[in-house]
Coordinates of C-alpha atoms in Angstrom, one line a residue:
X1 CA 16.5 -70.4 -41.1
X2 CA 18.8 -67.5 -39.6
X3 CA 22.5 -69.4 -40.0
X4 CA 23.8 -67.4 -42.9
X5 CA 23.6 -64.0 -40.8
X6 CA 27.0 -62.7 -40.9
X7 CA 28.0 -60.0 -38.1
X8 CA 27.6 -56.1 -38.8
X9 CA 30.7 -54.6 -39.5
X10 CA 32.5 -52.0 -37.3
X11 CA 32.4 -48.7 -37.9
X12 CA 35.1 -46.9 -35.4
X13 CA 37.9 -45.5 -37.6
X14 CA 41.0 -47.1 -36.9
X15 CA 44.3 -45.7 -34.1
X16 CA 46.2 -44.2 -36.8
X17 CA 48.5 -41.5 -36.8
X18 CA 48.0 -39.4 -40.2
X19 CA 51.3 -37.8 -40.9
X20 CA 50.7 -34.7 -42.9
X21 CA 53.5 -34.4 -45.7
X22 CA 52.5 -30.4 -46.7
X23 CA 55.2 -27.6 -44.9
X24 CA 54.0 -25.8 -42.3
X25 CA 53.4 -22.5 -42.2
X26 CA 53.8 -20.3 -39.2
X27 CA 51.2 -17.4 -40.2
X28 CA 48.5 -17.0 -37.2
X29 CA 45.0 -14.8 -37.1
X30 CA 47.6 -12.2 -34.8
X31 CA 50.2 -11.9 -37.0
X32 CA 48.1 -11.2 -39.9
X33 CA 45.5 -8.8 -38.8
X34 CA 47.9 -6.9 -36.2
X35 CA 49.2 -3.8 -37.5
X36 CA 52.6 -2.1 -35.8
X37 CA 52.2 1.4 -34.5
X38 CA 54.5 4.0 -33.4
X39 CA 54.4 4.8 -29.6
X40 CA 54.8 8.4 -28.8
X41 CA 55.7 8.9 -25.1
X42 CA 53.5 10.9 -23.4
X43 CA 54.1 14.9 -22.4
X44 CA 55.0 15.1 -18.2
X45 CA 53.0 17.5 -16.4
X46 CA 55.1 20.1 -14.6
X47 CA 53.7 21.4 -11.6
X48 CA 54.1 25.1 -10.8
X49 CA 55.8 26.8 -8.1
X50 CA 54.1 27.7 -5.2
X51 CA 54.7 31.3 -3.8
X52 CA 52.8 31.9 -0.7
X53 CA 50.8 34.9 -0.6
X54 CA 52.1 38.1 1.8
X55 CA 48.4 39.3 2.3
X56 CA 46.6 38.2 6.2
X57 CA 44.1 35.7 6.6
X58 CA 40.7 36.8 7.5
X59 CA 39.7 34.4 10.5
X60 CA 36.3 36.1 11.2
X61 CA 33.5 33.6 10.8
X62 CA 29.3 35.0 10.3
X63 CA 29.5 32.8 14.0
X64 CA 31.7 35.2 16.0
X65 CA 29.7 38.5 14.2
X66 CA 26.0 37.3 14.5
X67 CA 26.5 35.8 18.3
X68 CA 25.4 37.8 21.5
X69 CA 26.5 36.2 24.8
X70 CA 23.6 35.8 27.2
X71 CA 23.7 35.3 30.8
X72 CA 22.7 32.2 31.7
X73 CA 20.8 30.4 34.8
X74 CA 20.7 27.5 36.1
X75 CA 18.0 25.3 35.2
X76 CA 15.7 25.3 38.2
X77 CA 14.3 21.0 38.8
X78 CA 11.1 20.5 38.3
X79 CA 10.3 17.3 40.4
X80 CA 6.5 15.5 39.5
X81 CA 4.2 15.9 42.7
X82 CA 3.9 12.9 45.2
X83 CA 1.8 9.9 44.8
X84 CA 0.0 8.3 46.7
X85 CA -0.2 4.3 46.6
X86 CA -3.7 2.6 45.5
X87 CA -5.0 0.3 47.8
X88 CA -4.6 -3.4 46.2
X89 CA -8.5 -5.1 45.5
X90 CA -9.9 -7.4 44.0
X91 CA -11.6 -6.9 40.9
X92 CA -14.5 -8.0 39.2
X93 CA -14.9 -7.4 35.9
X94 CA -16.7 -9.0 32.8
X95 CA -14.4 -8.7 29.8
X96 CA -15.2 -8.2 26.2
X97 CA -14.1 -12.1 24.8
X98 CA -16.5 -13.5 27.6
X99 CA -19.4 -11.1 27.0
X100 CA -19.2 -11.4 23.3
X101 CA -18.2 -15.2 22.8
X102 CA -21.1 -17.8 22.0
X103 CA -19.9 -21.1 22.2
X104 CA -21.6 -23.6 19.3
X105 CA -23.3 -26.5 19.8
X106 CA -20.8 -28.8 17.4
X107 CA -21.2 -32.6 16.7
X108 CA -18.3 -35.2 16.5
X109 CA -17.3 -36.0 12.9
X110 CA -17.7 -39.7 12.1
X111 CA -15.0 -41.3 10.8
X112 CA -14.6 -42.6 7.1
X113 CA -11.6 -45.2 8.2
X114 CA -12.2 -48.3 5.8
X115 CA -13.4 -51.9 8.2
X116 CA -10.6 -54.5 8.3
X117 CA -11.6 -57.9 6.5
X118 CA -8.5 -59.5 7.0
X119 CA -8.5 -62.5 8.9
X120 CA -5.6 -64.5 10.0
X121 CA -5.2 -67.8 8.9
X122 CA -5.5 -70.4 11.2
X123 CA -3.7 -73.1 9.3
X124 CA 0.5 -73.1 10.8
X125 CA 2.9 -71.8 7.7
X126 CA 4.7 -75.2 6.9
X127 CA 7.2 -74.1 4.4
X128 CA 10.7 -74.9 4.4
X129 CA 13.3 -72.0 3.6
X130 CA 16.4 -72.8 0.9
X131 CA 18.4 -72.6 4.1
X132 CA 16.8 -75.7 5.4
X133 CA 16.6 -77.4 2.6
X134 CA 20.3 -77.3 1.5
X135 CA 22.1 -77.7 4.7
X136 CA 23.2 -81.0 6.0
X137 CA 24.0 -81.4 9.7
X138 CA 27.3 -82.9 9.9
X139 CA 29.0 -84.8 13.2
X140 CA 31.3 -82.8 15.3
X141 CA 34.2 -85.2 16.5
X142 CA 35.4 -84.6 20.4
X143 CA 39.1 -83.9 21.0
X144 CA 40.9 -86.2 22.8
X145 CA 41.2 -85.8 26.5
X146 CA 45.2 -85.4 27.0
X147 CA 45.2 -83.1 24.0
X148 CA 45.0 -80.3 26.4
X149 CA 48.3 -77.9 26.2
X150 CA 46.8 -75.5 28.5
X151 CA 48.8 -75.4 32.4
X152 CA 47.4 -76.0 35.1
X153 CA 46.1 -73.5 37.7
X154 CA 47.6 -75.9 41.0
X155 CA 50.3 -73.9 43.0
X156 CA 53.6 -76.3 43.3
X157 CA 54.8 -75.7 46.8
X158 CA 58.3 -75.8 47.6
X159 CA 59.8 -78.8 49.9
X160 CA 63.3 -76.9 50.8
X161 CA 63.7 -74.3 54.1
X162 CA 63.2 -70.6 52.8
X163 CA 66.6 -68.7 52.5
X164 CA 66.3 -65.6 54.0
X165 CA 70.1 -64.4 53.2
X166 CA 70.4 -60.8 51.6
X167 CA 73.2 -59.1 50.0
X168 CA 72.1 -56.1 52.8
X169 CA 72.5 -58.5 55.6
X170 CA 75.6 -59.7 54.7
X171 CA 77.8 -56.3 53.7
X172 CA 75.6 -54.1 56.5
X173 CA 78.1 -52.7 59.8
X174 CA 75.8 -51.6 62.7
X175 CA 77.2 -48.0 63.8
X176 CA 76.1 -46.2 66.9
X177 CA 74.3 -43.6 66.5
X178 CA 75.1 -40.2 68.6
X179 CA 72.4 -38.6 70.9
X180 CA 70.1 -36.1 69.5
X181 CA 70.4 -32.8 70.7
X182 CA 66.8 -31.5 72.0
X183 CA 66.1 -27.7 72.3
X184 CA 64.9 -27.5 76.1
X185 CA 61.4 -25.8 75.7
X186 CA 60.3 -22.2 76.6
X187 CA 57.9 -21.4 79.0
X188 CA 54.9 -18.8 78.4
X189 CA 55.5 -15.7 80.4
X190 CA 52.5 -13.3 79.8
X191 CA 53.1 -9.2 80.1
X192 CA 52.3 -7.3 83.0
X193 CA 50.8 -4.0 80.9
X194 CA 47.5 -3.5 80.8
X195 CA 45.9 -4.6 77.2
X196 CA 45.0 -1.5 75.4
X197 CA 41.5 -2.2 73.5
X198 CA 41.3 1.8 72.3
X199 CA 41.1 1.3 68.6
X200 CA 41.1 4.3 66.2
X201 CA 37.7 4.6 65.4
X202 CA 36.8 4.9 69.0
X203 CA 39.1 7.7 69.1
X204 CA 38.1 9.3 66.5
X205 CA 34.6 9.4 66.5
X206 CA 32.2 12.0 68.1
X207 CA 28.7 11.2 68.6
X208 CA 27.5 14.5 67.5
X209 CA 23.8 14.8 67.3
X210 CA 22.1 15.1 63.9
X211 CA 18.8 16.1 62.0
X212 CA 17.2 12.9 60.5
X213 CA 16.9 13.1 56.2
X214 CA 13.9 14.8 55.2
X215 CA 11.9 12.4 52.0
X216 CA 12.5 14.6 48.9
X217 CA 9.2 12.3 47.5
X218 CA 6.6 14.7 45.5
X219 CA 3.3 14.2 47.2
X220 CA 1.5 12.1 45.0
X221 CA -1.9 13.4 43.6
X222 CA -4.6 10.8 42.5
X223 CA -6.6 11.9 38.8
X224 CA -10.2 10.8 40.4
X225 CA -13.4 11.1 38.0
X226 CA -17.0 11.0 39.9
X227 CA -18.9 10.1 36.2
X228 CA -20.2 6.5 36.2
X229 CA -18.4 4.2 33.8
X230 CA -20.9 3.3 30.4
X231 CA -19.6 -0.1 30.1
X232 CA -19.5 0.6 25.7
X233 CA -16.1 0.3 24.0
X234 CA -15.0 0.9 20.5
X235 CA -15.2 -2.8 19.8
X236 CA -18.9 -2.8 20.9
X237 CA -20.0 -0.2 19.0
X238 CA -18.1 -1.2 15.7
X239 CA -18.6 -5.0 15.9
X240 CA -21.8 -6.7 14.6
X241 CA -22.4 -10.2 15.4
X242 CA -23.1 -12.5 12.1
X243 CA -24.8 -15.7 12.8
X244 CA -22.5 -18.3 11.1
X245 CA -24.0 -20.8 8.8
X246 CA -22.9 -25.0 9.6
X247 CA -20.3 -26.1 7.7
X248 CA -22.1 -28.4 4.2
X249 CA -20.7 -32.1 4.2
X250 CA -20.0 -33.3 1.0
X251 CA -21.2 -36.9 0.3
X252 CA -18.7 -39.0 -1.0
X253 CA -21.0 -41.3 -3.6
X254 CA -20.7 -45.0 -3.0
X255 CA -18.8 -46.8 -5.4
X256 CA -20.8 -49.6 -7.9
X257 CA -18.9 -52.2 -9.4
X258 CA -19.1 -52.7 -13.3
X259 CA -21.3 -55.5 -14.8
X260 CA -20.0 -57.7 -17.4
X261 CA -16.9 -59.8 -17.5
X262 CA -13.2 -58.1 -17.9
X263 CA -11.6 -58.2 -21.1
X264 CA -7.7 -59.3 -20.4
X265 CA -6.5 -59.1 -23.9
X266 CA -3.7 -56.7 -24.4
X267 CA -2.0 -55.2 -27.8
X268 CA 1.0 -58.0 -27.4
X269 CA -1.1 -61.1 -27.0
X270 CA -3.8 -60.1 -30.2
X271 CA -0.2 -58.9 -32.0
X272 CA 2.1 -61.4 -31.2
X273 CA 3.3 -63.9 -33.9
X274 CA 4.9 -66.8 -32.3
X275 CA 8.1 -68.1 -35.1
X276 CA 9.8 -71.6 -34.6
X277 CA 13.4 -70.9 -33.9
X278 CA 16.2 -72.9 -33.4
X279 CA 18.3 -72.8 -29.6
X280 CA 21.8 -70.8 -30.9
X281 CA 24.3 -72.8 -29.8
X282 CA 27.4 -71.4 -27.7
X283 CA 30.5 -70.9 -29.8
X284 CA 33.2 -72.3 -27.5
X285 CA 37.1 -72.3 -28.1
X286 CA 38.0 -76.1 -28.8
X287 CA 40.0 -77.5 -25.3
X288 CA 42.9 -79.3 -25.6
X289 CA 42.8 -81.0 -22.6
X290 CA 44.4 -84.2 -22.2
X291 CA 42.3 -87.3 -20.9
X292 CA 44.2 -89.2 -18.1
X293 CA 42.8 -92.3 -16.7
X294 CA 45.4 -92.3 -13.5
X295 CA 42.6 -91.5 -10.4
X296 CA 42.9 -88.8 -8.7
X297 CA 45.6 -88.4 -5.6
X298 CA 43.6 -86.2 -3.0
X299 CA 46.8 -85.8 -0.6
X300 CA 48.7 -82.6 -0.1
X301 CA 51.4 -82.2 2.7
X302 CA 48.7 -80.4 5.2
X303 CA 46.7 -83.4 5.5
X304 CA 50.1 -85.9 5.6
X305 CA 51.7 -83.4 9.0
X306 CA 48.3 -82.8 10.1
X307 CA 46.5 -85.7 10.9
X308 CA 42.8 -85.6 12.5
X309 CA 42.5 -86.5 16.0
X310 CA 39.4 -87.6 17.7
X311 CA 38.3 -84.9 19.8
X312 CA 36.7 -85.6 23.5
X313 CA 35.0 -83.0 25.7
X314 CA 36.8 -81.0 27.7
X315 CA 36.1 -81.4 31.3
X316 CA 35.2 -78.6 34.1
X317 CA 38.5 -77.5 35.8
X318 CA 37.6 -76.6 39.2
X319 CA 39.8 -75.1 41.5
X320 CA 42.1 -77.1 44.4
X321 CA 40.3 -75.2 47.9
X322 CA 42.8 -74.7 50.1
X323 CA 41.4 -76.0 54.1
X324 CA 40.8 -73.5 56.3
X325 CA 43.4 -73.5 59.1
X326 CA 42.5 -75.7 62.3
X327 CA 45.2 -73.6 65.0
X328 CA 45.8 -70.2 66.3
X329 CA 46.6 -67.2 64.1
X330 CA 49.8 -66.3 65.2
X331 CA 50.0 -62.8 63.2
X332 CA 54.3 -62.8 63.0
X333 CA 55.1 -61.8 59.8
X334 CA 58.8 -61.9 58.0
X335 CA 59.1 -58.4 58.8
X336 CA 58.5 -58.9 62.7
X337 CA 60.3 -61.7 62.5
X338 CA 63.6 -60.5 60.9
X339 CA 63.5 -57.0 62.1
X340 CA 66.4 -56.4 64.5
X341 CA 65.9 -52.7 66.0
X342 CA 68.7 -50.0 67.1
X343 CA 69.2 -47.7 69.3
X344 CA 68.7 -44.1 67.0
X345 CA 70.8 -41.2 68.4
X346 CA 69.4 -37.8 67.1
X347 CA 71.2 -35.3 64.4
X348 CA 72.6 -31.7 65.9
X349 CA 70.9 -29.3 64.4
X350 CA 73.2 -26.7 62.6
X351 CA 70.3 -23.8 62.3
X352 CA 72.0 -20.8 63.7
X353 CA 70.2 -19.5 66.9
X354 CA 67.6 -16.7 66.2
X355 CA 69.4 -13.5 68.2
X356 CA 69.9 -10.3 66.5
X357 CA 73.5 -9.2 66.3
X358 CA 74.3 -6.2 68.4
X359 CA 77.7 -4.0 68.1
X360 CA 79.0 -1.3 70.1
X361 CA 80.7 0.6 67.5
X362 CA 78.4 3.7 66.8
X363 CA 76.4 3.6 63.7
X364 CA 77.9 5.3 60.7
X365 CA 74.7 7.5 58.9
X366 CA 76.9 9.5 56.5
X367 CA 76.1 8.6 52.7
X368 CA 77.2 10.1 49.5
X369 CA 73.7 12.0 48.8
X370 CA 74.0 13.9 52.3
X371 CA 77.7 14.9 51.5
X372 CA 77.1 16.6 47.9
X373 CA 73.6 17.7 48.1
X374 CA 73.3 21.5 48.1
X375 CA 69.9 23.0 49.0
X376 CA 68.0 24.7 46.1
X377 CA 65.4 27.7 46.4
X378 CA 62.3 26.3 44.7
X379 CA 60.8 29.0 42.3
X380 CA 57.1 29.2 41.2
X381 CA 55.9 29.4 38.3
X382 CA 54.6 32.7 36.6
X383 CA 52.3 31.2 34.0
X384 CA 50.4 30.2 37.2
X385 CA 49.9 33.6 38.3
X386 CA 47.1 35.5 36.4
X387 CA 49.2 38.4 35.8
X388 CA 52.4 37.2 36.6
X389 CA 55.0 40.1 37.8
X390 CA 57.5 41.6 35.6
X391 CA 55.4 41.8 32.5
X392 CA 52.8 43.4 30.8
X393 CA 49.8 42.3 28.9
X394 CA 49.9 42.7 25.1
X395 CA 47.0 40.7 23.5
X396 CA 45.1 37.5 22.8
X397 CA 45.1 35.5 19.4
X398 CA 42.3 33.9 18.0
X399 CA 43.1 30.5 20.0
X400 CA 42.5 32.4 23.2
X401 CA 46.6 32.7 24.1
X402 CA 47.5 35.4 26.2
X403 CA 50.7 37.2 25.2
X404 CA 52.8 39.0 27.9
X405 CA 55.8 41.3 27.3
X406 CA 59.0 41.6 29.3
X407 CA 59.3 44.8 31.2
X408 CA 63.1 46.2 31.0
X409 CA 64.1 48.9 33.4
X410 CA 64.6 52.2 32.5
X411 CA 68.5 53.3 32.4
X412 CA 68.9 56.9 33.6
X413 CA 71.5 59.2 31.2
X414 CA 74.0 60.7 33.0

């Protein structure tokens, strides 16, 4: 009924390059709306000379006029009076959260968790998974037993006499060594002086006799009150108890199944027309594969240089135990045995001996300082003094420098 359907046609447009044959012209939106103007440079501003002024600077401020110095004290300390320590008790007293606080008599919420009706089954689960079902246990072959290229762990022991030679013991020529010269050793010879355990603070130090600190503590003064305490507060007074309504419970309505049977016709069954329709049948390339009757040759050249071996279970390889030893330890080793000991003669020792180097030429103390150095009187200062001699006292600027002027002697006419 549907075989003379032909396919919808494609409409993408087509990968092809449209040349356009018209000349080009090379007018933009910038060249024709800009307009050229003429660009007048600016005029420089020339600053103008500065000429200072010859007049003086007022340096009188509304401070230095309105100001009067006043003499001023020191500020005597005032120190708070002493106090003294309250005792530590123990106190008993009712506070306002347990004199206030009703506790309610509350009931335990029930719970509205749904019962369980599931029950497990009792029957054993007896399917099979796709696992199961498709595989197929196959025989494992065992290697062969001599198939082994692993070593083996066995020591081989050596028939022939151990040769001890060394290039050391054939080129080595025993010297003799020279004796070693030893330092004879000094004896301890304490001093005959008196030790003198007078340190400097011992010298030093005067017990003198001393007035203890006096306690600069104010006395302390205790704020006492002989009224009886009224037990009210501001939260009394203000708050009003409320007796507190239980919380309603809202009942959840019990649920009541609908009678009548369950309609289970939908829109696509009541509007579902079923057509008779034909299976569309794949449209495959036609193969031009040749037909051979030669069977198949299965061999490739990893099966011809590989061929498979029966394989046999490898054995437990257990290590060879050596015996334990039925005679005497006898403790000689190589070293012990070999070692051929000398006769060491000790080194001289080439330190030079600790003695201070004494001359009698007399020591020779001049130096180049003491030779050209020619004794200076060292003047003071006169800024130091606060009228320092040899001037005279002009004024004070408005930094606070003092000026002083020269005094020049008087020359006497003839």
């Amino acid at each position: 009924m549907y075989d003379n359907v032909l396919p919808t046609q494609s409409l993408k447009p087509k990968q092809e390059i449209r040349a356009c044959r018209g000349k080009m012209e090379g007018i933009t939106t910038f060249k024709s709306d800009y307009r050229p103007y003429e660009i007048v440079k600016q005029p420089r501003h020339v600053p103008e000379e500065y000429k200072p002024k010859q007049e003086k600077i007022d340096l009188g401020t509304t401070y230095k006029q309105d100001f009067n110095s006043y003499k001023v004290q020191p500020v005597a300390i005032v120190r708070p009076l002493e106090r003294q320590q309250v005792k530590k008790g123990k106190l008993d007293m009712v506070p306002t959260y347990k004199d206030d606080y009703r506790a309610w008599d509350l009931h335990k919420s029930e719970l509205y968790k749904p019962e369980q009706t599931y029950q497990l089954p009792t029957v054993k689960f007896g399917n099979s998974t796709t696992f199961q079902d498709d595989f197929v246990p196959q025989e494992i072959k065992p290697r062969q037993s001599g198939q082994s290229f692993k070593p083996s762990s066995v020591v081989k022991r050596s028939t022939a006499p151990f040769n001890g030679i060394t290039s050391h013991r054939l080129d080595y020529i025993p010297h003799q060594l020279e004796l070693k010269f030893e330092r004879p050793k000094e004896v301890y010879k304490p001093t005959e002086q008196r030790f003198e355990d007078l340190t400097t603070h011992r010298y030093d130090f005067q017990g003198l006799i001393g007035e203890t600190a006096k306690i600069c503590r104010p006395v302390h003064t205790r704020v006492t009150q002989n009224a009886r305490f009224e037990g009210s507060t501001e939260f009394r007074e203000c708050f009003q108890p409320w007796e507190i309504p239980p919380p309603e419970v809202k009942k959840v309505p019990e649920y009541v199944p609908p009678t009548g049977s369950m309609l289970l016709n939908s829109t696509s069954h009541l509007d579902y027309v079923p057509y008779q329709a034909n299976r569309i049948l794949p449209i495959r390339p036609v193969s031009h594969r040749r037909s051979n009757n030669f069977p198949f040759q299965g061999k490739s050249t990893m099966k011809e240089d590989f061929p498979a071996w029966e394989n046999c279970r490898q054995g437990v390889i257990k290590k060879q135990q050596i015996p334990n030893p039925s005679g005497k330890f006898d403790g000689l080793s190589t070293f012990r045995s070999h070692y051929v000991p000398h006769k060491l003669i000790p080194t001289e020792s080439c330190k030079p001996l600790n003695i201070a180097f004494k001359s009698s030429v007399p020591f020779d103390d001049v130096t180049m300082y003491s030779i050209e150095y020619t004794p200076k009187i060292q003047e003071i200062c006169k800024a130091s003094y606060p009228s320092p001699p040899g001037y005279i006292f002009e004024n004070t600027n408005s930094q606070g420098h003092k000026f002083f002027r020269k005094i020049t002697p008087a020359v006497k006419a003839f």
